[in-house]
């Protein structure tokens, strides 16, 4: 290797190793103080892969720069741990009592697109739920309509899928009968439920946190489910990339929108974490966090919680079907009072988000 090439590769690796460490640890800081910490974790998988490739390169050329890549990998290992599941076989039974299953699913308005129902997606949603029969079903971006000619999903899910109990936040109503929000269905009695305001979302879901206390065979369990703030980008937000009119400052608008979203999501994450901490009952937190594991959002909510995917999942655990294969943004987290018995992701064609389900039991006292 020539001296010039050797130096160029060395300094490139220095930069990548630094970025790997930065993307691993900066997301631990509040983005309201350092706002890039709210999105820099997205670069972690790329930086990790590039650093690993440099390790192989230095091994091949027997260069002493190998230590730099190893050092970066060690320092970034906590971020790798929350990003990658190591359990290819998930059906592991644990001793416990009062087992139940919980599914969370961002339904993307139950297949409603431009105010028209996509029957194939709607049927696939119903089939997935019926096939897996979760005891507790949490749906974000839920839509229902009791007007003639449209689908009353609340009534249909109760009747067709046999859920006796439900609670709906109904965060938005349009034209009197078009209702949007977050809903929880349960085969066990809901003894108390409420919608806790957490902001405003144009699509409804994302305006509140649903909190429900459910009586499961004599014990009360608290479920918290939410859809945290989304970027909600529109085509106009990307116009500056296409160089349509670089003089009007669309890039600045896009950055401002990202910053506002990151700030709001940080507040929602702290609220959700505080609600779980204050629960008088064993608590489970689930939903669409709109953020990846290497993020302030995840670090805040998952503190002192078990991640069902990390307990029984394998690989990257992708739950968003587009943009990138590294996007795990839908979660089921449980306090230490629970055994997590298994976990599944249901990758169905046509779904924007993949539903995930876990089986729990309460630990013996």
Tab-separated table of C-alpha atoms in Angstrom:
chain	number	residue	atom	x	y	z
A	1	UNK	CA	0.000	0.000	0.000
A	2	UNK	CA	1.395	3.412	-0.977
A	3	UNK	CA	2.028	5.994	1.727
A	4	UNK	CA	-0.618	8.355	0.291
A	5	UNK	CA	-3.264	5.627	0.146
A	6	UNK	CA	-2.359	4.447	3.638
A	7	UNK	CA	-2.746	7.930	5.100
A	8	UNK	CA	-6.003	8.580	3.242
A	9	UNK	CA	-7.510	5.358	4.547
A	10	UNK	CA	-6.236	6.061	8.049
A	11	UNK	CA	-7.823	9.522	8.274
A	12	UNK	CA	-11.031	8.235	6.712
A	13	UNK	CA	-11.189	5.554	9.373
A	14	UNK	CA	-10.506	8.117	12.111
A	15	UNK	CA	-13.526	10.073	10.916
A	16	UNK	CA	-15.747	6.966	10.705
A	17	UNK	CA	-14.672	5.711	14.135
A	18	UNK	CA	-15.397	9.125	15.614
A	19	UNK	CA	-18.822	9.212	13.956
A	20	UNK	CA	-19.579	5.702	15.206
A	21	UNK	CA	-18.891	6.737	18.795
A	22	UNK	CA	-20.830	9.979	18.301
A	23	UNK	CA	-23.899	8.238	16.845
A	24	UNK	CA	-23.804	5.757	19.740
A	25	UNK	CA	-23.648	8.212	22.618
A	26	UNK	CA	-25.073	11.553	21.474
A	27	UNK	CA	-28.655	10.148	21.457
A	28	UNK	CA	-28.407	9.859	25.255
A	29	UNK	CA	-28.535	13.657	25.495
A	30	UNK	CA	-31.769	15.638	25.481
A	31	UNK	CA	-32.331	16.903	21.905
A	32	UNK	CA	-33.923	20.030	23.328
A	33	UNK	CA	-30.411	20.961	24.448
A	34	UNK	CA	-28.492	19.402	21.527
A	35	UNK	CA	-31.061	18.945	18.803
A	36	UNK	CA	-28.950	16.821	16.372
A	37	UNK	CA	-29.000	14.107	19.052
A	38	UNK	CA	-32.605	13.556	18.023
A	39	UNK	CA	-31.722	12.069	14.631
A	40	UNK	CA	-27.996	11.268	14.526
A	41	UNK	CA	-28.648	7.696	15.687
A	42	UNK	CA	-30.047	6.988	12.216
A	43	UNK	CA	-26.447	6.941	10.984
A	44	UNK	CA	-25.335	4.322	13.515
A	45	UNK	CA	-25.888	1.199	11.335
A	46	UNK	CA	-23.975	2.757	8.419
A	47	UNK	CA	-21.077	3.876	10.632
A	48	UNK	CA	-20.904	0.477	12.304
A	49	UNK	CA	-20.744	-1.361	8.968
A	50	UNK	CA	-18.077	0.980	7.573
A	51	UNK	CA	-15.981	0.634	10.723
A	52	UNK	CA	-16.255	-3.142	10.501
A	53	UNK	CA	-15.107	-3.084	6.865
A	54	UNK	CA	-12.059	-1.059	7.881
A	55	UNK	CA	-11.267	-3.668	10.534
A	56	UNK	CA	-11.198	-6.339	7.852
A	57	UNK	CA	-9.019	-4.115	5.666
A	58	UNK	CA	-6.435	-3.564	8.424
A	59	UNK	CA	-6.395	-7.298	9.178
A	60	UNK	CA	-5.721	-8.072	5.506
A	61	UNK	CA	-2.901	-5.515	5.322
A	62	UNK	CA	-1.678	-6.366	8.849
A	63	UNK	CA	-1.795	-2.735	9.893
A	64	UNK	CA	-1.566	-1.594	13.516
A	65	UNK	CA	-4.542	0.752	12.944
A	66	UNK	CA	-6.713	-2.262	13.801
A	67	UNK	CA	-6.860	-1.057	17.415
A	68	UNK	CA	-8.796	2.051	16.414
A	69	UNK	CA	-11.670	0.063	14.925
A	70	UNK	CA	-11.765	-2.319	17.892
A	71	UNK	CA	-11.822	0.642	20.288
A	72	UNK	CA	-14.771	2.195	18.415
A	73	UNK	CA	-16.664	-1.113	18.371
A	74	UNK	CA	-16.235	-1.571	22.115
A	75	UNK	CA	-17.430	1.956	22.890
A	76	UNK	CA	-20.438	1.569	20.592
A	77	UNK	CA	-21.450	-1.886	21.848
A	78	UNK	CA	-24.394	-0.621	23.979
A	79	UNK	CA	-25.979	0.866	20.852
A	80	UNK	CA	-25.431	-2.375	18.957
A	81	UNK	CA	-27.037	-4.329	21.795
A	82	UNK	CA	-30.344	-2.440	21.537
A	83	UNK	CA	-30.285	-2.567	17.716
A	84	UNK	CA	-29.864	-6.286	17.124
A	85	UNK	CA	-31.788	-9.265	18.490
A	86	UNK	CA	-29.867	-12.458	19.207
A	87	UNK	CA	-32.653	-14.999	19.661
A	88	UNK	CA	-33.482	-16.872	16.418
A	89	UNK	CA	-35.851	-19.188	18.305
A	90	UNK	CA	-38.405	-17.094	20.156
A	91	UNK	CA	-40.852	-19.608	21.622
A	92	UNK	CA	-39.163	-20.086	24.965
A	93	UNK	CA	-41.479	-20.948	27.793
A	94	UNK	CA	-40.838	-19.495	31.225
A	95	UNK	CA	-42.376	-20.269	34.562
A	96	UNK	CA	-45.015	-17.787	35.570
A	97	UNK	CA	-48.715	-17.280	36.003
A	98	UNK	CA	-51.598	-15.614	34.257
A	99	UNK	CA	-50.226	-15.680	30.728
A	100	UNK	CA	-51.629	-13.299	28.138
A	101	UNK	CA	-50.698	-11.951	24.726
A	102	UNK	CA	-50.483	-8.338	23.582
A	103	UNK	CA	-50.281	-7.045	20.017
A	104	UNK	CA	-49.480	-3.473	18.972
A	105	UNK	CA	-50.086	-2.304	15.433
A	106	UNK	CA	-50.048	1.045	13.629
A	107	UNK	CA	-52.845	0.293	11.160
A	108	UNK	CA	-52.313	3.363	8.930
A	109	UNK	CA	-56.015	4.261	9.191
A	110	UNK	CA	-57.170	0.672	8.663
A	111	UNK	CA	-56.396	0.832	4.941
A	112	UNK	CA	-58.135	4.157	4.370
A	113	UNK	CA	-56.394	6.097	1.578
A	114	UNK	CA	-57.611	9.462	0.305
A	115	UNK	CA	-60.932	8.790	2.060
A	116	UNK	CA	-61.382	5.479	0.242
A	117	UNK	CA	-61.127	2.109	1.958
A	118	UNK	CA	-58.633	-0.395	0.570
A	119	UNK	CA	-60.567	-3.600	1.079
A	120	UNK	CA	-57.556	-5.899	0.624
A	121	UNK	CA	-55.549	-4.125	3.356
A	122	UNK	CA	-58.580	-3.994	5.659
A	123	UNK	CA	-59.193	-7.724	5.196
A	124	UNK	CA	-55.528	-8.489	5.783
A	125	UNK	CA	-55.607	-6.518	9.047
A	126	UNK	CA	-58.643	-8.479	10.237
A	127	UNK	CA	-57.102	-11.783	9.137
A	128	UNK	CA	-53.820	-11.075	10.966
A	129	UNK	CA	-55.636	-10.258	14.194
A	130	UNK	CA	-57.975	-13.248	13.898
A	131	UNK	CA	-55.115	-15.618	13.093
A	132	UNK	CA	-53.104	-14.642	16.192
A	133	UNK	CA	-55.916	-13.851	18.649
A	134	UNK	CA	-54.087	-11.427	20.982
A	135	UNK	CA	-55.762	-11.036	24.366
A	136	UNK	CA	-54.987	-7.304	24.327
A	137	UNK	CA	-54.927	-5.416	21.032
A	138	UNK	CA	-53.494	-1.879	20.775
A	139	UNK	CA	-54.072	-0.070	17.469
A	140	UNK	CA	-52.562	3.292	16.568
A	141	UNK	CA	-53.715	5.428	13.621
A	142	UNK	CA	-57.063	3.737	14.053
A	143	UNK	CA	-60.023	4.844	11.958
A	144	UNK	CA	-63.710	4.024	12.245
A	145	UNK	CA	-66.889	5.368	10.658
A	146	UNK	CA	-70.507	4.540	11.514
A	147	UNK	CA	-71.920	6.266	8.435
A	148	UNK	CA	-73.779	4.037	6.015
A	149	UNK	CA	-71.482	2.709	3.294
A	150	UNK	CA	-68.352	2.848	5.472
A	151	UNK	CA	-66.865	0.451	8.010
A	152	UNK	CA	-67.624	0.699	11.706
A	153	UNK	CA	-64.374	-0.976	12.717
A	154	UNK	CA	-65.114	-0.821	16.434
A	155	UNK	CA	-68.328	-2.798	16.042
A	156	UNK	CA	-66.848	-5.201	13.466
A	157	UNK	CA	-63.739	-5.998	15.508
A	158	UNK	CA	-65.834	-6.593	18.612
A	159	UNK	CA	-68.263	-8.884	16.809
A	160	UNK	CA	-65.985	-10.677	14.344
A	161	UNK	CA	-62.864	-10.972	16.512
A	162	UNK	CA	-64.656	-11.390	19.839
A	163	UNK	CA	-63.399	-8.510	21.980
A	164	UNK	CA	-65.855	-7.633	24.704
A	165	UNK	CA	-64.033	-4.582	26.058
A	166	UNK	CA	-62.482	-1.544	24.391
A	167	UNK	CA	-61.406	2.052	24.970
A	168	UNK	CA	-61.038	4.589	22.152
A	169	UNK	CA	-59.302	7.967	22.522
A	170	UNK	CA	-61.136	9.482	19.501
A	171	UNK	CA	-58.551	12.242	19.095
A	172	UNK	CA	-60.069	13.623	15.900
A	173	UNK	CA	-63.519	13.683	14.297
A	174	UNK	CA	-64.235	14.854	10.763
A	175	UNK	CA	-67.685	15.276	9.191
A	176	UNK	CA	-69.313	13.991	12.394
A	177	UNK	CA	-68.666	10.275	11.772
A	178	UNK	CA	-65.032	9.957	10.594
A	179	UNK	CA	-63.163	9.179	13.806
A	180	UNK	CA	-59.412	8.762	14.336
A	181	UNK	CA	-57.238	7.944	17.328
A	182	UNK	CA	-55.802	5.109	19.385
A	183	UNK	CA	-57.865	2.151	20.532
A	184	UNK	CA	-57.339	-0.754	22.906
A	185	UNK	CA	-59.413	-3.924	22.660
A	186	UNK	CA	-59.308	-6.515	25.434
A	187	UNK	CA	-60.711	-9.931	26.183
A	188	UNK	CA	-60.207	-9.106	29.861
A	189	UNK	CA	-62.203	-6.456	31.753
A	190	UNK	CA	-60.972	-2.869	31.499
A	191	UNK	CA	-61.548	-1.463	34.983
A	192	UNK	CA	-60.259	2.037	34.251
A	193	UNK	CA	-59.065	3.887	31.149
A	194	UNK	CA	-58.244	7.420	30.078
A	195	UNK	CA	-56.726	9.475	27.259
A	196	UNK	CA	-53.847	11.620	28.509
A	197	UNK	CA	-53.207	14.643	26.242
A	198	UNK	CA	-49.665	14.828	24.872
A	199	UNK	CA	-49.842	17.274	21.951
A	200	UNK	CA	-51.598	17.720	18.664
A	201	UNK	CA	-51.466	15.672	15.483
A	202	UNK	CA	-53.230	16.489	12.231
A	203	UNK	CA	-54.099	12.806	11.808
A	204	UNK	CA	-55.513	12.474	15.334
A	205	UNK	CA	-53.484	9.533	16.555
A	206	UNK	CA	-50.493	11.029	18.318
A	207	UNK	CA	-52.485	13.578	20.298
A	208	UNK	CA	-52.864	11.464	23.430
A	209	UNK	CA	-51.525	8.500	25.368
A	210	UNK	CA	-54.024	5.736	26.088
A	211	UNK	CA	-53.781	4.383	29.624
A	212	UNK	CA	-55.826	1.341	30.650
A	213	UNK	CA	-55.952	-0.842	33.752
A	214	UNK	CA	-56.948	-4.387	32.867
A	215	UNK	CA	-58.000	-7.139	35.259
A	216	UNK	CA	-56.251	-10.362	34.233
A	217	UNK	CA	-57.302	-13.376	36.271
A	218	UNK	CA	-57.435	-11.434	39.517
A	219	UNK	CA	-54.410	-9.174	38.955
A	220	UNK	CA	-54.449	-5.646	37.549
A	221	UNK	CA	-52.030	-4.728	34.763
A	222	UNK	CA	-51.591	-1.228	33.346
A	223	UNK	CA	-51.158	-0.805	29.586
A	224	UNK	CA	-49.826	2.436	28.105
A	225	UNK	CA	-49.975	2.758	24.342
A	226	UNK	CA	-49.117	5.730	22.153
A	227	UNK	CA	-48.033	7.002	18.806
A	228	UNK	CA	-45.355	9.614	19.378
A	229	UNK	CA	-44.815	12.659	17.201
A	230	UNK	CA	-44.043	11.905	13.552
A	231	UNK	CA	-42.209	14.112	11.077
A	232	UNK	CA	-45.270	13.898	8.794
A	233	UNK	CA	-43.214	15.051	5.814
A	234	UNK	CA	-45.075	16.016	2.647
A	235	UNK	CA	-43.785	16.255	-0.904
A	236	UNK	CA	-43.359	20.032	-0.578
A	237	UNK	CA	-40.842	19.455	2.226
A	238	UNK	CA	-38.478	17.768	-0.224
A	239	UNK	CA	-38.726	20.381	-2.984
A	240	UNK	CA	-35.417	21.995	-2.068
A	241	UNK	CA	-33.662	18.680	-2.745
A	242	UNK	CA	-35.031	18.722	-6.279
A	243	UNK	CA	-33.655	22.267	-6.761
A	244	UNK	CA	-37.037	23.638	-7.855
A	245	UNK	CA	-36.550	27.013	-6.225
A	246	UNK	CA	-33.415	27.198	-4.073
A	247	UNK	CA	-33.996	30.881	-3.320
A	248	UNK	CA	-37.088	30.471	-1.111
A	249	UNK	CA	-35.429	28.521	1.681
A	250	UNK	CA	-37.359	25.247	1.720
A	251	UNK	CA	-34.339	23.567	3.300
A	252	UNK	CA	-34.629	25.829	6.305
A	253	UNK	CA	-38.328	24.954	6.567
A	254	UNK	CA	-37.552	21.228	6.536
A	255	UNK	CA	-34.902	21.599	9.259
A	256	UNK	CA	-37.296	23.677	11.385
A	257	UNK	CA	-39.978	21.014	11.009
A	258	UNK	CA	-37.542	18.291	12.067
A	259	UNK	CA	-36.451	20.306	15.090
A	260	UNK	CA	-40.023	20.935	16.258
A	261	UNK	CA	-40.866	17.272	15.871
A	262	UNK	CA	-37.754	16.139	17.759
A	263	UNK	CA	-38.476	18.559	20.619
A	264	UNK	CA	-42.093	17.416	20.916
A	265	UNK	CA	-41.222	13.730	20.757
A	266	UNK	CA	-38.675	14.196	23.554
A	267	UNK	CA	-41.384	15.719	25.765
A	268	UNK	CA	-43.771	12.879	24.934
A	269	UNK	CA	-41.099	10.279	25.692
A	270	UNK	CA	-40.496	11.758	29.151
A	271	UNK	CA	-44.249	11.875	29.826
A	272	UNK	CA	-44.708	8.251	28.759
A	273	UNK	CA	-41.766	7.138	30.914
A	274	UNK	CA	-43.092	9.051	33.928
A	275	UNK	CA	-46.541	7.473	33.553
A	276	UNK	CA	-44.996	4.000	33.561
A	277	UNK	CA	-42.820	4.827	36.580
A	278	UNK	CA	-45.822	6.166	38.513
A	279	UNK	CA	-48.018	3.138	37.807
A	280	UNK	CA	-49.326	1.397	40.939
A	281	UNK	CA	-49.630	-1.787	38.857
A	282	UNK	CA	-47.162	-3.752	36.722
A	283	UNK	CA	-46.956	-1.775	33.474
A	284	UNK	CA	-46.417	-2.471	29.792
A	285	UNK	CA	-45.640	0.321	27.323
A	286	UNK	CA	-46.214	-0.262	23.625
A	287	UNK	CA	-46.876	1.519	20.369
A	288	UNK	CA	-45.312	3.451	17.542
A	289	UNK	CA	-42.517	5.602	19.003
A	290	UNK	CA	-41.532	6.958	15.569
A	291	UNK	CA	-37.889	6.560	16.567
A	292	UNK	CA	-35.178	3.918	16.401
A	293	UNK	CA	-33.477	2.097	19.322
A	294	UNK	CA	-30.420	4.377	19.130
A	295	UNK	CA	-32.374	7.461	20.152
A	296	UNK	CA	-33.209	9.685	23.087
A	297	UNK	CA	-36.837	8.543	22.760
A	298	UNK	CA	-36.015	4.870	23.206
A	299	UNK	CA	-33.380	5.465	25.882
A	300	UNK	CA	-35.877	7.477	27.930
A	301	UNK	CA	-38.861	5.128	27.696
A	302	UNK	CA	-36.943	1.848	27.957
A	303	UNK	CA	-35.078	2.819	31.141
A	304	UNK	CA	-35.704	0.038	33.701
A	305	UNK	CA	-37.895	-1.766	31.158
A	306	UNK	CA	-37.517	-5.035	29.247
A	307	UNK	CA	-37.659	-4.897	25.458
A	308	UNK	CA	-39.685	-7.864	24.173
A	309	UNK	CA	-37.795	-7.879	20.871
A	310	UNK	CA	-34.390	-7.986	22.565
A	311	UNK	CA	-35.630	-10.804	24.807
A	312	UNK	CA	-36.842	-13.068	22.001
A	313	UNK	CA	-36.321	-11.444	18.603
A	314	UNK	CA	-33.577	-11.881	16.029
A	315	UNK	CA	-31.922	-9.503	13.586
A	316	UNK	CA	-32.787	-5.836	13.174
A	317	UNK	CA	-36.473	-6.307	13.941
A	318	UNK	CA	-37.696	-3.979	11.212
A	319	UNK	CA	-41.267	-2.757	11.772
A	320	UNK	CA	-41.530	-0.032	9.086
A	321	UNK	CA	-41.907	-1.522	5.618
A	322	UNK	CA	-40.273	1.311	3.639
A	323	UNK	CA	-37.342	3.783	3.673
A	324	UNK	CA	-34.760	1.536	5.363
A	325	UNK	CA	-34.445	-2.063	6.620
A	326	UNK	CA	-32.978	-0.751	9.893
A	327	UNK	CA	-36.137	1.030	11.108
A	328	UNK	CA	-37.522	-0.653	14.210
A	329	UNK	CA	-39.912	1.992	15.525
A	330	UNK	CA	-42.769	-0.090	17.015
A	331	UNK	CA	-42.118	-1.527	20.468
A	332	UNK	CA	-43.413	-3.585	23.359
A	333	UNK	CA	-41.640	-2.791	26.646
A	334	UNK	CA	-42.434	-4.365	30.007
A	335	UNK	CA	-41.443	-3.682	33.582
A	336	UNK	CA	-39.372	-6.323	35.440
A	337	UNK	CA	-42.574	-7.681	37.074
A	338	UNK	CA	-43.232	-9.667	33.877
A	339	UNK	CA	-41.766	-12.722	32.241
A	340	UNK	CA	-41.553	-12.241	28.473
A	341	UNK	CA	-42.287	-15.638	26.962
A	342	UNK	CA	-42.097	-14.959	23.224
A	343	UNK	CA	-42.211	-12.273	20.548
A	344	UNK	CA	-43.239	-12.154	16.889
A	345	UNK	CA	-43.219	-9.639	14.044
A	346	UNK	CA	-45.824	-10.189	11.319
A	347	UNK	CA	-44.428	-8.988	8.004
A	348	UNK	CA	-47.472	-8.832	5.788
A	349	UNK	CA	-47.605	-7.389	2.276
A	350	UNK	CA	-49.380	-4.050	2.052
A	351	UNK	CA	-48.761	-3.012	5.670
A	352	UNK	CA	-46.835	0.235	6.222
A	353	UNK	CA	-46.078	-0.889	9.785
A	354	UNK	CA	-45.702	-4.520	10.790
A	355	UNK	CA	-47.704	-5.596	13.861
A	356	UNK	CA	-45.712	-7.110	16.727
A	357	UNK	CA	-46.946	-9.383	19.509
A	358	UNK	CA	-45.497	-10.702	22.764
A	359	UNK	CA	-46.618	-13.217	25.373
A	360	UNK	CA	-46.310	-12.368	29.056
A	361	UNK	CA	-46.836	-13.829	32.481
A	362	UNK	CA	-46.564	-12.196	35.868
A	363	UNK	CA	-43.568	-13.317	37.873
A	364	UNK	CA	-44.237	-15.273	41.016
A	365	UNK	CA	-44.029	-13.238	44.202
